[in-house]
Short mmCIF file of C-alpha atoms and ligand atoms in Angstrom, two decimals:
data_model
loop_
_atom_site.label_atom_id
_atom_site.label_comp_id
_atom_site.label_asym_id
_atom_site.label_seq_id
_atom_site.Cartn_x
_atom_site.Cartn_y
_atom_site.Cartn_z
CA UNK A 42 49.80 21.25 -61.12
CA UNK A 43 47.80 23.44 -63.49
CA UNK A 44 46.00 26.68 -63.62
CA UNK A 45 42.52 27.26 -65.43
CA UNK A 46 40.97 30.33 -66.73
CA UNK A 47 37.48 31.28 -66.95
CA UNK A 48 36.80 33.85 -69.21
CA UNK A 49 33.49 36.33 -70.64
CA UNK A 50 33.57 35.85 -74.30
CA UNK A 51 30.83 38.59 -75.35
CA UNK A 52 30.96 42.35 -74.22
CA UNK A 53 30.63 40.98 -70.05
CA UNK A 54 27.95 39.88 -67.51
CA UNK A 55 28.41 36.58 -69.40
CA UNK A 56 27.46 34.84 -65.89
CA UNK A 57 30.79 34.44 -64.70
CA UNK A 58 30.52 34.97 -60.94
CA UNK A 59 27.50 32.31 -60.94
CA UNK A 60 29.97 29.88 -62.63
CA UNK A 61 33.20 30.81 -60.61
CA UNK A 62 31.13 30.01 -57.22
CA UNK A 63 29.98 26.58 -58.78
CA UNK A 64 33.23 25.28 -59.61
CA UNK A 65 35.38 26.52 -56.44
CA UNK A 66 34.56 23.19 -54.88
CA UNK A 67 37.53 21.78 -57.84
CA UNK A 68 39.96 24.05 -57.20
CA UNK A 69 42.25 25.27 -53.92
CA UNK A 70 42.91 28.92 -55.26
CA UNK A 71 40.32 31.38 -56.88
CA UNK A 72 42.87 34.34 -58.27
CA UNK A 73 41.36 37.64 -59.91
CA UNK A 74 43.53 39.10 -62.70
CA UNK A 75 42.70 41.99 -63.52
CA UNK A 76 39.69 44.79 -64.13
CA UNK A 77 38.30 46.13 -61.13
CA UNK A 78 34.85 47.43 -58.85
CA UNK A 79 33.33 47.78 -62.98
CA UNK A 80 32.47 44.52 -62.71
CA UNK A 81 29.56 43.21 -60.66
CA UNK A 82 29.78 39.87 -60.57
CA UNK A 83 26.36 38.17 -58.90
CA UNK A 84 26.17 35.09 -57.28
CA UNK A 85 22.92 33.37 -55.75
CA UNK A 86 22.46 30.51 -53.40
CA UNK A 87 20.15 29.19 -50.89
CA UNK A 88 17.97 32.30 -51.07
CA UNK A 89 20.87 34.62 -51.11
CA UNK A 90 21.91 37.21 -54.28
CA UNK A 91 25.03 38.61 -53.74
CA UNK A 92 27.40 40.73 -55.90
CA UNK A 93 31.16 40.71 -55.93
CA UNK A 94 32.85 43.71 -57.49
CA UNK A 95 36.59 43.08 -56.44
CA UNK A 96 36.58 40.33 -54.54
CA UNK A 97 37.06 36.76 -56.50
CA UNK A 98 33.97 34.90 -56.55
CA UNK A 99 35.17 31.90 -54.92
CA UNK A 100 34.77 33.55 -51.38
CA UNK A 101 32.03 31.68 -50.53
CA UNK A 102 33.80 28.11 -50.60
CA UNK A 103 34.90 27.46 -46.96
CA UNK A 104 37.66 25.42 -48.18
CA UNK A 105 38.92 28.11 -50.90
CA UNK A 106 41.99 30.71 -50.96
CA UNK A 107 40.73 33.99 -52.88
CA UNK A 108 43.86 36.08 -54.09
CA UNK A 109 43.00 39.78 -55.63
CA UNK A 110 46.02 40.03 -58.57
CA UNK A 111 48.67 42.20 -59.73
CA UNK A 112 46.48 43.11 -62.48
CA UNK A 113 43.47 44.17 -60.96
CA UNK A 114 42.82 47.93 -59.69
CA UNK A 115 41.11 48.55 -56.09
CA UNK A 116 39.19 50.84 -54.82
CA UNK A 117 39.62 50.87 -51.21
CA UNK A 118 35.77 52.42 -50.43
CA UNK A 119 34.21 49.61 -52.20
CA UNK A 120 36.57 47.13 -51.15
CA UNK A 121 35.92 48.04 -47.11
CA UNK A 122 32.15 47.78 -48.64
CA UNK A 123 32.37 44.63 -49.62
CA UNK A 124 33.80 43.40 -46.90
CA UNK A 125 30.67 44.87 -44.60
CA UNK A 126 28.40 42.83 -46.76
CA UNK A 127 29.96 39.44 -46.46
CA UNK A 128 30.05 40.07 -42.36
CA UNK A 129 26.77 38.39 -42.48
CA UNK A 130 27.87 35.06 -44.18
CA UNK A 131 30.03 34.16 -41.57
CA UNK A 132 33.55 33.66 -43.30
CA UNK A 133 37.26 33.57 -42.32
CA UNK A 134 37.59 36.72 -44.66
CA UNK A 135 41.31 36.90 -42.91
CA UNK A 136 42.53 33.79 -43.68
CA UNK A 137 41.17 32.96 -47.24
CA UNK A 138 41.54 36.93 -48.92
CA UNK A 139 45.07 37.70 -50.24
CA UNK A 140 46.08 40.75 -52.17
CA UNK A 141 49.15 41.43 -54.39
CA UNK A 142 51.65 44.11 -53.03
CA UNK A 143 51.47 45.14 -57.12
CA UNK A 144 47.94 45.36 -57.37
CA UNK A 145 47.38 49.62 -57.92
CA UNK A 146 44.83 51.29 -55.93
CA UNK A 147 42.06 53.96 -57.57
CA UNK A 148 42.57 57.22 -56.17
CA UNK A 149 39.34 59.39 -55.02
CA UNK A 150 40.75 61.61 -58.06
CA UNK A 151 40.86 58.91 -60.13
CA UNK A 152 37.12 58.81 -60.41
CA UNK A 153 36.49 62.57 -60.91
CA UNK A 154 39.12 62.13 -63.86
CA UNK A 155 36.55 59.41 -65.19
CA UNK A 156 33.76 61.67 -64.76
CA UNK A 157 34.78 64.73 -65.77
CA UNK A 158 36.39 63.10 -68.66
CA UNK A 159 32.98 61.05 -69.68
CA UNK A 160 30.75 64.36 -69.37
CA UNK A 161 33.37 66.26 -71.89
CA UNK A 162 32.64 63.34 -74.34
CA UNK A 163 29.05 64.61 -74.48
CA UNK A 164 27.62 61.58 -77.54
CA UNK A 165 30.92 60.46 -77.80
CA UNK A 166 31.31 58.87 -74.14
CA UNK A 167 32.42 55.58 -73.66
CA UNK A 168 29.83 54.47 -70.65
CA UNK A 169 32.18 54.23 -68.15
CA UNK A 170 31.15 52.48 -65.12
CA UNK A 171 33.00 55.68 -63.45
CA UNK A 172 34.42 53.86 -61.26
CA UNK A 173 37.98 55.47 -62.29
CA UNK A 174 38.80 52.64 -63.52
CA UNK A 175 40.53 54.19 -66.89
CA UNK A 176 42.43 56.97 -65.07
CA UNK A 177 43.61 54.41 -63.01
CA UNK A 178 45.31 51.96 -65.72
CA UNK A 179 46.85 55.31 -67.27
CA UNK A 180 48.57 56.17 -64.24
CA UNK A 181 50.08 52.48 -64.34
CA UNK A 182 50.97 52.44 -67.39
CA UNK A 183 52.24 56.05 -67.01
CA UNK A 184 54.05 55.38 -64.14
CA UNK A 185 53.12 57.25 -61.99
CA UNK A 186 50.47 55.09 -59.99
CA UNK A 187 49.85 53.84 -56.23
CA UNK A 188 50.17 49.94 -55.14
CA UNK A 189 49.07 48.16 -52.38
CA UNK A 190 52.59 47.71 -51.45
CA UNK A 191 52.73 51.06 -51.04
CA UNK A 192 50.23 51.85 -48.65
CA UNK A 193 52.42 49.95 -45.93
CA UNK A 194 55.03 52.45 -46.09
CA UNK A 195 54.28 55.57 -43.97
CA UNK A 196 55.77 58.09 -46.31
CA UNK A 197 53.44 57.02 -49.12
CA UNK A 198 50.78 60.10 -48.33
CA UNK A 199 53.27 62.68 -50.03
CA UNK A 200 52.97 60.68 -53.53
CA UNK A 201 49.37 60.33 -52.63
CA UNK A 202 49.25 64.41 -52.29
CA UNK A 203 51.44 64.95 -55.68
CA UNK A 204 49.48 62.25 -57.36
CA UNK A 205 46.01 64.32 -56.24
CA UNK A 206 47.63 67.71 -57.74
CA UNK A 207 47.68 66.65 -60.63
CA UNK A 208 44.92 65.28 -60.66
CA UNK A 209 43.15 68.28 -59.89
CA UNK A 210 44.59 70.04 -62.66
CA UNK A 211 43.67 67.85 -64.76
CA UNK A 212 39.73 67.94 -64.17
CA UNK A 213 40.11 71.76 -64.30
CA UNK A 214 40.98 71.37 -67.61
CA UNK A 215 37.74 69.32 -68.30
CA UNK A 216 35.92 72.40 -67.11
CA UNK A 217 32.70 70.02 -66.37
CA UNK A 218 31.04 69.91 -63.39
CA UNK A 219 30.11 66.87 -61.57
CA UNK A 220 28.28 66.45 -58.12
CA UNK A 221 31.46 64.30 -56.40
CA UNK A 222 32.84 65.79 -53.24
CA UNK A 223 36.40 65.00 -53.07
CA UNK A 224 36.42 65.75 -49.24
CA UNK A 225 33.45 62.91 -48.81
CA UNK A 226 35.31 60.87 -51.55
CA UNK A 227 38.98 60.90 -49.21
CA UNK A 228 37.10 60.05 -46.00
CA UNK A 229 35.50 56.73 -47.09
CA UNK A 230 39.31 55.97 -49.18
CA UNK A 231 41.29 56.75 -46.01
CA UNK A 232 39.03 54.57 -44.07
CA UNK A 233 39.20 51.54 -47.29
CA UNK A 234 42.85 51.72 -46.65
CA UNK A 235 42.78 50.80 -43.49
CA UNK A 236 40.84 47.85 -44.34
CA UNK A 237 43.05 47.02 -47.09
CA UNK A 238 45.94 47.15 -44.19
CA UNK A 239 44.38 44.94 -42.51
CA UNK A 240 44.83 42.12 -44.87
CA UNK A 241 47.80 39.53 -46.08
CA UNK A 242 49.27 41.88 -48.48
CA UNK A 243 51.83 39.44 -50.37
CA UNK A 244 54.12 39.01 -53.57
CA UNK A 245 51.32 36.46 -55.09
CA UNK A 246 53.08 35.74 -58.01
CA UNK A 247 55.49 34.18 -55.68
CA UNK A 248 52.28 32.29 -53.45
CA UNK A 249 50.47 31.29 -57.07
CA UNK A 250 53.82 29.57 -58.52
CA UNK A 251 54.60 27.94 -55.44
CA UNK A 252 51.04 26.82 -55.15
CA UNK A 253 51.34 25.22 -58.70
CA UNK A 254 54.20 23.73 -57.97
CA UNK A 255 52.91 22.23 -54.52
CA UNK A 256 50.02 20.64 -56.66
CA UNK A 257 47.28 22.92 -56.05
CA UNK A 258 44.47 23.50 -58.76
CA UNK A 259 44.24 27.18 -59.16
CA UNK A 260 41.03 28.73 -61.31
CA UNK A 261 42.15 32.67 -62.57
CA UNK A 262 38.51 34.43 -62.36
CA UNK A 263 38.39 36.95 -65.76
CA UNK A 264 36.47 40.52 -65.25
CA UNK A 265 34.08 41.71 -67.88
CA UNK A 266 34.35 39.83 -71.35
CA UNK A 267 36.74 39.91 -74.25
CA UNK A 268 35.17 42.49 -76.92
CA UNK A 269 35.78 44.52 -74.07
CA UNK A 270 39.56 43.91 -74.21
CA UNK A 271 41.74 47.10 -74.75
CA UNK A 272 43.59 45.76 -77.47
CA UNK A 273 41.04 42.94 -79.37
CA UNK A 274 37.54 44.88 -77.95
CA UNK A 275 35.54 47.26 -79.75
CA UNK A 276 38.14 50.22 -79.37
CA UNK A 277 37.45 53.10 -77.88
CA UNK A 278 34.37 51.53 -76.29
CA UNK A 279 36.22 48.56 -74.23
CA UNK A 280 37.47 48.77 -70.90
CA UNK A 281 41.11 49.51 -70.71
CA UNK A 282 42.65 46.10 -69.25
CA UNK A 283 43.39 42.85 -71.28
CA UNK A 284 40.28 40.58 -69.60
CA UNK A 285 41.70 38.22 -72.17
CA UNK A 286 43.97 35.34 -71.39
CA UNK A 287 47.38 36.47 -71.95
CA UNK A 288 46.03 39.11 -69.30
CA UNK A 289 45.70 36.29 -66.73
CA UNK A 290 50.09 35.68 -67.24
CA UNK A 291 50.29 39.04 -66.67
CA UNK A 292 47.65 39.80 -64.22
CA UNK A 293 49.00 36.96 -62.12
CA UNK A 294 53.03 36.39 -62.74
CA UNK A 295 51.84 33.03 -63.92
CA UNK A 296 54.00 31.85 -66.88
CA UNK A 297 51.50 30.76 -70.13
CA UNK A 298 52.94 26.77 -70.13
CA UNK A 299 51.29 26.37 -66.92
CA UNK A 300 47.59 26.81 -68.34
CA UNK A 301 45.49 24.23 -68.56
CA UNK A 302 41.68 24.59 -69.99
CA UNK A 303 40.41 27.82 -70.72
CA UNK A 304 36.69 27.75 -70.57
CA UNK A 305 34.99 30.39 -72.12
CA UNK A 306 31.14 31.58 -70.59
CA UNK A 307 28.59 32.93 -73.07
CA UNK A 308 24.71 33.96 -73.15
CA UNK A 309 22.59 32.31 -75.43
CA UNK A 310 22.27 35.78 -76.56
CA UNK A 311 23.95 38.68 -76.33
CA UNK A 312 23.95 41.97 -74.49
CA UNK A 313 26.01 44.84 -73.93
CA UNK A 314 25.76 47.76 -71.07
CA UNK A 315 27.39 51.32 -72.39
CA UNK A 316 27.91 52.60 -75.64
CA UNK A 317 29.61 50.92 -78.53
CA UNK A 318 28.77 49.03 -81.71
CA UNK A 319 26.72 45.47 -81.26
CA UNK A 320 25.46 44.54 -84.88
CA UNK A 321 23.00 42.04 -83.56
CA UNK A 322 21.12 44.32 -81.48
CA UNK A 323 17.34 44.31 -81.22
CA UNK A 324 15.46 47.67 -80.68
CA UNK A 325 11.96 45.91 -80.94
CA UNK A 326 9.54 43.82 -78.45
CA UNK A 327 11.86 40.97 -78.58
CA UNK A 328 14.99 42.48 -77.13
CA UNK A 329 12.85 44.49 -74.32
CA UNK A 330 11.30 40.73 -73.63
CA UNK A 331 14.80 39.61 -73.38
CA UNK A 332 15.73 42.11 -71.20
CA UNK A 333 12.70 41.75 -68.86
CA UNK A 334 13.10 38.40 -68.75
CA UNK A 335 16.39 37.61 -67.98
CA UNK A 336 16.73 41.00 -65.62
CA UNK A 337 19.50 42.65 -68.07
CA UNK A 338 19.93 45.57 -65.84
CA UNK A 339 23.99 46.37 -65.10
CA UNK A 340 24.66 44.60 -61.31
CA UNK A 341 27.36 47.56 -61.08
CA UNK A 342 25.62 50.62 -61.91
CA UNK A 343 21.72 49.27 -62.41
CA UNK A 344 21.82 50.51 -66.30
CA UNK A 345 19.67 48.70 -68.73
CA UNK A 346 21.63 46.32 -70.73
CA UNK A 347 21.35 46.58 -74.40
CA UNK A 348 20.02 42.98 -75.60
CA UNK A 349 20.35 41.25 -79.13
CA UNK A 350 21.02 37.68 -80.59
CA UNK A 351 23.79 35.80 -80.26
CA UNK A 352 26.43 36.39 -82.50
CA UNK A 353 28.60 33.39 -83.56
CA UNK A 354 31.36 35.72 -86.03
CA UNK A 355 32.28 37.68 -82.55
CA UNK A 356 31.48 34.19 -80.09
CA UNK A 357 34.58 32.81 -83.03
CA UNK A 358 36.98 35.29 -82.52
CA UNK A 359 36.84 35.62 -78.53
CA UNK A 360 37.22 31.52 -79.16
CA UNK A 361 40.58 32.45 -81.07
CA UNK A 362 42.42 34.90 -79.22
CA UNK A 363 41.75 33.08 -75.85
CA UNK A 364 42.41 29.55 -77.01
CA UNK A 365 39.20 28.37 -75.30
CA UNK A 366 38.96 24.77 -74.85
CA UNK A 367 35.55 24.44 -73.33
CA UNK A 368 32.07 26.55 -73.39
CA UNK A 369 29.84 26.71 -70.84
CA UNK A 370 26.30 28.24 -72.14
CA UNK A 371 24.74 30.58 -69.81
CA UNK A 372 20.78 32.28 -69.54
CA UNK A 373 18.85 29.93 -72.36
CA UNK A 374 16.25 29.61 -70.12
CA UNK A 375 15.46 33.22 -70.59
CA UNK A 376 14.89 32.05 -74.44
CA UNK A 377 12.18 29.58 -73.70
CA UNK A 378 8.88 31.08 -75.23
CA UNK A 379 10.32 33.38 -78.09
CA UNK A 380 8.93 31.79 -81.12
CA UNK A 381 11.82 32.19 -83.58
CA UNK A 382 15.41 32.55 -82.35
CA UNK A 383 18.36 33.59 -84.52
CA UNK A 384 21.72 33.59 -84.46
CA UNK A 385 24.51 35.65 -86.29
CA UNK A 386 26.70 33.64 -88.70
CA UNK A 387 28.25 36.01 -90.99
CA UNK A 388 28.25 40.05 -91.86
CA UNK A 389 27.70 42.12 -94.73
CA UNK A 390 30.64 44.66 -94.53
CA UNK A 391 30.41 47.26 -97.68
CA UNK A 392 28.12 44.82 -99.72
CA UNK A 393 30.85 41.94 -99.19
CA UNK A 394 30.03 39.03 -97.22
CA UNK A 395 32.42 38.28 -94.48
CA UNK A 396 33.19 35.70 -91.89
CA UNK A 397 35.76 37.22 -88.96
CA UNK A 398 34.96 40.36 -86.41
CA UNK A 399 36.66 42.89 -88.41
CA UNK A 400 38.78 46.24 -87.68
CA UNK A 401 35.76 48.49 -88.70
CA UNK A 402 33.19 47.25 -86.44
CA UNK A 403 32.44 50.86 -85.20
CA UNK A 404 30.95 51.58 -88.74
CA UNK A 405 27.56 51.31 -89.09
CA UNK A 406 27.97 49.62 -91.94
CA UNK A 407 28.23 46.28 -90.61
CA UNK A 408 24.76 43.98 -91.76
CA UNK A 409 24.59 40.45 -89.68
CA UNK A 410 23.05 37.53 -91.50
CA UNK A 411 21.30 35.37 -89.91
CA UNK A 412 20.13 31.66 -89.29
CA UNK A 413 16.65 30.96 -87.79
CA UNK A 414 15.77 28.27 -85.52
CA UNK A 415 12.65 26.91 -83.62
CA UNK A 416 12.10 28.69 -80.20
CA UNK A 417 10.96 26.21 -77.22
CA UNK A 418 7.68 26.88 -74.31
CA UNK A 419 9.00 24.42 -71.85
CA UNK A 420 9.91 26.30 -68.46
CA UNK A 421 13.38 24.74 -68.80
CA UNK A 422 14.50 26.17 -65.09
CA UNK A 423 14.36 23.05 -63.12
CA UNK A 424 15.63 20.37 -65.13
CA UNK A 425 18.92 18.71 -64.16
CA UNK A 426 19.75 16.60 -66.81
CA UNK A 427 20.59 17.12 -70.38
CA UNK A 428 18.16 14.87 -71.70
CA UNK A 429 15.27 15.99 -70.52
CA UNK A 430 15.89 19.76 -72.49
CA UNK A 431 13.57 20.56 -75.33
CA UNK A 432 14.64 19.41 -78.59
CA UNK A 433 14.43 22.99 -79.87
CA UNK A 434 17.21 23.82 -77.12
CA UNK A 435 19.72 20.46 -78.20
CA UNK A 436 19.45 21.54 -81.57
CA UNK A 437 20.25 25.66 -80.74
CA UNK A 438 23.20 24.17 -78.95
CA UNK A 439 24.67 21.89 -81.46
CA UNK A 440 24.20 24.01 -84.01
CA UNK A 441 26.59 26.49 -82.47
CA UNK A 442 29.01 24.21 -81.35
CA UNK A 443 29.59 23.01 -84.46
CA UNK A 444 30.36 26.38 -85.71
CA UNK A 445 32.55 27.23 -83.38
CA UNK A 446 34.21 23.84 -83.16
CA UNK A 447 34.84 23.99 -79.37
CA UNK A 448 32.12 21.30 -76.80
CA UNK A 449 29.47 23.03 -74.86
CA UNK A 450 30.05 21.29 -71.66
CA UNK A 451 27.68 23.10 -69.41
CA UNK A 452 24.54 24.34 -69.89
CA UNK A 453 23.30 26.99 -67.50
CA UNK A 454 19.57 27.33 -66.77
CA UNK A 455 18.89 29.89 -63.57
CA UNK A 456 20.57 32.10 -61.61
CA UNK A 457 21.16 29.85 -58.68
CA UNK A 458 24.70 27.82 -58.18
CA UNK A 459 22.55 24.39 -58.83
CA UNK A 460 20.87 25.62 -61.98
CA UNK A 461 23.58 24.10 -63.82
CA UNK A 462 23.64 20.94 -66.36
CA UNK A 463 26.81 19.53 -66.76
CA UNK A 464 27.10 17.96 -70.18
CA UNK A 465 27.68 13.76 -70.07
CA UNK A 466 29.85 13.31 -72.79
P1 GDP B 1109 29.12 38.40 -64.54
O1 GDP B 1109 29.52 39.82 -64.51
O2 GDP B 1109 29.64 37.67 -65.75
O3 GDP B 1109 29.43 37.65 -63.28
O4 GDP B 1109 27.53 38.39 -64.71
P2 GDP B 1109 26.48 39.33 -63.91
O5 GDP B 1109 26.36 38.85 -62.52
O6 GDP B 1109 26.80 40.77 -64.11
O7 GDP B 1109 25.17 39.08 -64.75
C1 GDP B 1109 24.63 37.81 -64.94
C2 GDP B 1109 23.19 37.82 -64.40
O8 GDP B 1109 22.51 36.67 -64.85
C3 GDP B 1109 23.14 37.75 -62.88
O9 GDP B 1109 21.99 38.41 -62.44
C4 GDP B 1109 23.04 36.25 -62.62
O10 GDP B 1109 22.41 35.95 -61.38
C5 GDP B 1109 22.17 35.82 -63.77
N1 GDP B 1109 22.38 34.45 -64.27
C6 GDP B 1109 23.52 33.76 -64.38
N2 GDP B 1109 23.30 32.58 -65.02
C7 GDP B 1109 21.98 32.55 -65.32
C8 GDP B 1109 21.15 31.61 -66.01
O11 GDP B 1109 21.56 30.58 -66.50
N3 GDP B 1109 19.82 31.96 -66.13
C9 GDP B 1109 19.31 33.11 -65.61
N4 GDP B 1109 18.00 33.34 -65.79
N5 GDP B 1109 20.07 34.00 -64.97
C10 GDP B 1109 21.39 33.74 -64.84
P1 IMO B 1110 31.65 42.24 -65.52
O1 IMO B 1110 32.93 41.72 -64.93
C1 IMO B 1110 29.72 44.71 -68.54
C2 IMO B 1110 31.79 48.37 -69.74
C3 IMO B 1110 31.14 49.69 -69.37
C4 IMO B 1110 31.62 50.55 -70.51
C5 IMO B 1110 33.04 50.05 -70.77
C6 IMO B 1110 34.13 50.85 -70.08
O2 IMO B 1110 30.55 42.41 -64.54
O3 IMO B 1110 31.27 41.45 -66.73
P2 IMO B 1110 34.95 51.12 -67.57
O4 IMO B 1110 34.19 51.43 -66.32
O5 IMO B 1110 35.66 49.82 -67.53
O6 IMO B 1110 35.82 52.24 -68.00
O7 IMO B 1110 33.81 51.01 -68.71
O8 IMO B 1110 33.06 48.72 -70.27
N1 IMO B 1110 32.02 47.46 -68.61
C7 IMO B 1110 31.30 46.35 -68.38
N2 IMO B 1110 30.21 45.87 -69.01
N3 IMO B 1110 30.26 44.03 -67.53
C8 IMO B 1110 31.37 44.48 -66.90
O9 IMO B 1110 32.04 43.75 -65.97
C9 IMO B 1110 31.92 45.71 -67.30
N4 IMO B 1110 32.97 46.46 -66.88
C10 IMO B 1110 33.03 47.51 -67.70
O10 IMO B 1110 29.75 49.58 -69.33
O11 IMO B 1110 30.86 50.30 -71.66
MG1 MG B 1111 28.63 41.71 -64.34
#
């Protein structure tokens, strides 16, 4: 009778979708609360690499029910796209996808907003995904947006029509231009819709509570990573839904007394796709062997991902505001032969040390300070069981639970779902 939350605790592409798929054999219901097609969410088994952008990432699981929430925006093009690429894998995509009447769909418009508005930023952009995914949580919260319950009603095209004027005038005002055809953009949406329509389109707050009440184990699948959180992220570079866990109560209709564990994923270091401030970022031979290594490229739009060492102040906070109650430690294998490894434990803010993620991150004035530990040369990518990891590794890990005062109970070493140590203790 519980719900469980799995969470990115740096700035996304934590390894969550890897995770989600190995752990659906536990639970009955995967549920997706929020965020949308900006995250890319890979998952790789017997020879397969796959990635999810909307869809939960328990889809896989025969057994599983996937439910798309209230909180997460759709874009009906990549949803009917994702949907052609999981034809292959042979899935009752009919009877195990739900979708929320109250989830709200992204309008063709809604990406020229994000485009148009990202190319008027000139330095200052964000690095949007532009997937609309911004314009699209405005018009929620302004009111004026589109659900999927909606799109069962016939006379929903006229708000659809007013919704586009506006638009329209709206990226005049930008006066950028940007090589989107809205004609080609309204053919492939028309046809998503359809697809949409074709689904169980239910009230799934009402299916998720009755489902915890009936006993079921329900696991609510977070999008990107919580310093990308509109309210506790690096504002204005975060992404603009709460992919914290209070946004799982409200991406769901799931009250907060029915939570259970919260686990929280993290890299053994850190990256970062877009712009925005990341004090521990490495500009030298290191961080490009990082990102070479462990393939930081974005799975959603193929950008290289900005790479850097862990960094415990931030790894704290995201443990505070989400309440984790388990890590699970993702990509060390990519650290085996770096010689020297650090790891963030305080700042330098104005010539004063500190020890929380403070309000003026976006200055440049923040200065990490760091421990060093012992790097490791084993190839650590087939072992299965904790004891056989390098010393170097055990000590990396201790030392950071200890800071952080939550247990590291799995330790992720590949891409693959059986890459994964779970910790005996
Ligand atoms: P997500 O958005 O949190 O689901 O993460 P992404 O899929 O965007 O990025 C994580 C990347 O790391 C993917 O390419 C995964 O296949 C890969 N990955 C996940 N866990 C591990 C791991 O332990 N080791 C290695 N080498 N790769 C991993
Ligand atoms: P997953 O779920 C990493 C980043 C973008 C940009 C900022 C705002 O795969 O971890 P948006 O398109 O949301 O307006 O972009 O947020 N971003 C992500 N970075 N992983 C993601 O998702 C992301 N989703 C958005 O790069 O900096
Ligand atoms: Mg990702």
């Amino acid at each position: 009778m519980s719900l469980d939350l799995l969470l990115g605790l740096q700035w996304g592409d934590e390894g969550k979708g890897k995770i989600v798929d190995a752990i659906t054999p536990d639970y009955d219901i995967i549920a997706r609360f929020q965020g949308g097609p900006n995250a890319g969410h890979t998952i790789e088994f017997d020879g397969y690499k796959h990635v999810l952008h909307t869809i939960p990432s328990g889809i896989f699981n025969k057994d599983s029910v996937n439910v798309i929430g209230n909180g997460v925006v759709i874009d009906p093009a990549i949803f009917l796209k994702e949907i052609n690429g999981l034809k292959k894998f042979d899935l009752d995509l009919h009877g195990k996808l739900l979708i929320s009447k109250r989830a709200h769909i992204i309008l063709p418009t809604h990406k020229i907003i994000d485009a148009t508005s990202e190319a008027s930023k000139g330095k200052k952009k964000i690095g949007s995904t532009l997937k609309g995914i911004g314009p699209t949580y405005m018009d929620k919260t302004g009111r004026n947006g589109i659900r999927v319950g909606d799109i069962i009603n016939s006379n929903w095209k006229n708000k659809y029509q007013i919704l586009k004027e506006k638009h329209l005038d709206l990226i005049s005002s930008f006066n950028q231009d940007v090589d989107l055809s809205l004609d080609l953009l309204e053919n492939e949406f028309f046809e998503g819709i359809e697809c949409i329509k074709s689904f169980n389109i239910i009230e799934s707050e009402n299916y998720l509570n009755e489902s915890i009440n009936n006993g079921k184990k329900i696991l609510a699948e977070g999008a990107q990573g919580s310093l990308l959180d509109i309210d506790f992220g690096t504002y204005p570079f975060v992404t603009s839904s709460n992919t914290t866990s209070a946004g799982a109560c409200s991406g769901l209709g799931v009250p907060p007394n029915k939570i259970k564990n919260i686990r929280g994923i993290f890299k053994a270091y850190t990256t970062r796709v877009g712009s925005g401030p990341f004090p521990t970022e490495l500009f030298d031979s290191t961080g490009e062997k990082i990102r070479e290594i462990g393939h930081e490229y974005g799975a959603t739009t193929g950008r290289d991902r900005r790479c850097g060492w862990l960094d415990l102040v931030a790894l704290k906070y995201s443990i505070q505001i989400n309440g984790v109650t388990e890590l699970n430690i993702m990509k060390s294998d990519v650290l085996s032969s770096i010689d020297k490894l650090y790891v963030c434990t305080s700042y330098n803010l104005n010539g004063e040390e500190i020890n929380f993620f403070p309000y003026d991150i976006n200055s440049n004035k923040i200065i990490p300070n760091y421990k060093e530990f012992k790097g490791w040369d084993d190839d650590i990518t087939q072992i299965k069981n904790e004891d056989n990891l390098p010393d170097e590794l055990i000590s990396y890990i201790n030392y950071i639970e200890n800071f952080v005062k939550v247990p590291i109970k799995l330790i992720s070493v590949g891409p693959d779902r059986n890459q994964t140590i779970t910790r005996n203790r």
